[in-house]
Amino acid sequence: MSDTQVFRIWIKAPAEKIWTAITDPEWTVKYAYAAPQFFELKKGGRFYSTATDEMKAYSEANGWPLPEVIIDGEVLEAEPPRRLVQTWRMLMDPTTAAEPFTTLTYEIEDSAPGVCRLTITHHTPGAPATAAMIAGNTEANADGGGGWAWVLSDLKSLLETGKVPTEA
């Protein structure tokens, strides 16, 4: 697996709305894993995501501990609404928690009238478990995370339709 993974999607939404959906905890709970994410949007600022009640209940039912903070990192660059660079480490799993911080970059660019291209570049040198996790589970109907492709799909659906695919 490559040390750099790139995910790209086109979203019919302005850059400001995409930026808000990525960085505002009131939005991050609406799609993908639904875990709130918190950013201090300045160089050296803190980034973290906390476990939801559903995540806690699932982990307790399956007998494995879940920390309150499930992802952490530091903001390296914040240029609203176009570019966010941060470190990123998954703490939910002991294997990924033991790996070094990775670097995650969001770039939001105008593509066509009313459409922006969102590119996520995730650098994972020395972090093979994290690289496998963010690539997502590629087996049809498999349990587990869908990685960045699934997160982006949910984000696109939410911003364009107001719903994520799992909602009726």
Coordinates of C-alpha atoms in Angstrom, one line a residue:
M1 CA 0.0 0.0 0.0
S2 CA 1.3 3.5 -0.9
D3 CA 2.4 5.9 1.8
T4 CA 0.2 8.5 0.1
Q5 CA -3.5 8.1 -0.7
V6 CA -5.5 10.7 -2.6
F7 CA -9.2 10.9 -2.6
R8 CA -11.1 13.3 -4.8
I9 CA -14.8 14.2 -5.2
W10 CA -16.8 17.0 -6.9
I11 CA -19.5 18.6 -4.8
K12 CA -22.3 20.9 -5.9
A13 CA -21.7 23.4 -3.1
P14 CA -19.7 26.5 -2.4
A15 CA -16.3 26.2 -0.8
E16 CA -17.4 27.9 2.4
K17 CA -20.2 25.3 2.9
I18 CA -17.7 22.4 2.3
W19 CA -15.2 24.0 4.7
T20 CA -17.9 24.3 7.4
A21 CA -19.0 20.7 6.9
I22 CA -15.4 19.5 7.5
T23 CA -14.5 21.8 10.4
D24 CA -17.7 22.4 12.4
P25 CA -18.7 19.8 15.0
E26 CA -22.4 20.6 14.4
W27 CA -21.8 19.3 10.8
T28 CA -19.4 16.5 11.4
V29 CA -22.0 14.6 13.4
K30 CA -24.3 14.5 10.4
Y31 CA -22.3 12.2 8.1
A32 CA -19.9 9.3 8.0
Y33 CA -19.0 8.0 11.5
A34 CA -21.0 10.9 13.0
A35 CA -18.3 11.6 15.6
P36 CA -17.9 15.3 16.4
Q37 CA -14.6 16.8 15.3
F38 CA -13.1 19.9 16.9
F39 CA -10.5 22.2 15.4
E40 CA -8.6 25.2 16.6
L41 CA -8.2 26.6 13.2
K42 CA -4.7 28.1 13.5
K43 CA -1.2 26.9 13.2
G44 CA -0.4 24.7 16.2
G45 CA -4.1 24.4 17.1
R46 CA -5.5 21.3 18.5
F47 CA -7.6 18.8 16.5
Y48 CA -9.6 16.0 18.1
S49 CA -12.7 13.8 17.6
T50 CA -14.7 12.2 20.4
A51 CA -16.6 8.9 20.6
T52 CA -20.3 9.0 20.1
D53 CA -22.7 7.2 22.5
E54 CA -23.3 4.6 19.8
M55 CA -19.6 3.9 19.5
K56 CA -19.2 3.6 23.3
A57 CA -22.2 1.2 23.5
Y58 CA -20.8 -1.0 20.6
S59 CA -17.3 -1.1 22.2
E60 CA -18.7 -2.0 25.6
A61 CA -21.0 -4.7 24.1
N62 CA -17.9 -6.2 22.3
G63 CA -15.6 -6.0 25.3
W64 CA -13.0 -3.6 24.1
P65 CA -12.1 -0.3 25.6
L66 CA -12.8 2.9 23.7
P67 CA -11.0 6.2 24.7
E68 CA -13.1 9.3 24.9
V69 CA -10.8 11.0 22.3
I70 CA -10.8 8.7 19.2
I71 CA -8.7 10.8 16.8
D72 CA -6.2 13.5 17.6
G73 CA -3.7 15.8 15.9
E74 CA -2.5 19.3 15.3
V75 CA -3.4 21.9 12.8
L76 CA -0.4 22.7 10.6
E77 CA -2.1 25.1 8.2
A78 CA -5.6 26.6 8.1
E79 CA -6.6 28.8 5.1
P80 CA -10.4 29.0 5.2
P81 CA -12.2 28.0 3.0
R82 CA -9.6 26.4 0.8
R83 CA -6.9 24.5 2.6
L84 CA -6.5 22.6 5.8
V85 CA -3.4 20.6 6.7
Q86 CA -3.2 18.7 10.0
T87 CA -1.6 15.7 11.7
W88 CA -3.9 12.8 12.3
R89 CA -3.8 9.7 14.5
M90 CA -6.5 7.1 15.2
L91 CA -6.7 6.2 18.9
M92 CA -9.6 3.7 18.7
D93 CA -7.4 0.8 17.9
P94 CA -4.1 0.0 19.8
T95 CA -2.3 -0.7 16.5
T96 CA -3.1 2.6 14.9
A97 CA -2.6 4.5 18.2
A98 CA 0.9 3.1 18.4
E99 CA 1.8 4.4 14.9
P100 CA 3.2 7.8 14.2
F101 CA 1.0 10.8 13.4
T102 CA 0.1 11.0 9.7
T103 CA -0.5 14.1 7.7
L104 CA -3.9 14.9 6.2
T105 CA -4.6 17.7 3.7
Y106 CA -7.9 19.0 2.5
E107 CA -8.0 21.2 -0.6
I108 CA -11.2 22.8 -1.8
E109 CA -11.0 24.3 -5.3
D110 CA -13.6 25.8 -7.6
S111 CA -14.2 23.4 -10.5
A112 CA -17.3 24.7 -12.4
P113 CA -20.0 27.2 -11.6
G114 CA -21.5 26.1 -8.3
V115 CA -19.2 23.0 -8.1
C116 CA -16.0 22.5 -6.0
R117 CA -13.5 19.8 -6.1
L118 CA -12.5 18.4 -2.7
T119 CA -9.2 16.6 -2.6
I120 CA -8.0 14.7 0.5
T121 CA -4.4 13.7 0.5
H122 CA -3.4 11.4 3.4
H123 CA 0.4 10.7 4.0
T124 CA 0.9 7.7 6.1
P125 CA 4.7 6.8 6.1
G126 CA 5.4 4.3 8.9
A127 CA 1.7 3.8 9.6
P128 CA 0.6 0.7 7.6
A129 CA -2.5 0.0 9.8
T130 CA -3.7 3.5 9.4
A131 CA -3.1 3.3 5.6
A132 CA -5.2 0.2 5.4
M133 CA -7.9 1.7 7.5
I134 CA -8.3 4.9 5.5
A135 CA -8.3 2.9 2.3
G136 CA -11.6 1.4 3.6
N137 CA -13.0 -2.1 3.5
T138 CA -13.4 -3.1 -0.1
E139 CA -15.4 -6.3 0.4
A140 CA -19.0 -6.0 -0.6
N141 CA -21.4 -5.9 2.4
A142 CA -18.4 -6.0 4.8
D143 CA -18.6 -4.7 8.3
G144 CA -16.2 -2.0 9.4
G145 CA -15.2 1.3 8.1
G146 CA -15.4 2.6 4.6
G147 CA -12.4 4.8 4.8
W148 CA -12.1 8.2 3.2
A149 CA -14.1 7.2 0.1
W150 CA -17.1 6.5 2.2
V151 CA -16.7 9.7 4.3
L152 CA -16.5 11.7 1.1
S153 CA -19.6 10.0 -0.4
D154 CA -21.6 10.8 2.7
L155 CA -20.4 14.4 2.7
K156 CA -21.3 14.9 -0.9
S157 CA -24.8 13.4 -0.4
L158 CA -25.4 15.5 2.7
L159 CA -24.3 18.8 1.1
E160 CA -26.2 18.1 -2.2
T161 CA -29.4 16.5 -0.9
G162 CA -29.6 17.2 2.9
K163 CA -29.4 13.5 3.6
V164 CA -26.8 10.7 3.8
P165 CA -27.4 7.5 1.9
T166 CA -28.3 5.5 5.0
E167 CA -31.3 7.9 5.9
A168 CA -34.7 7.0 4.6

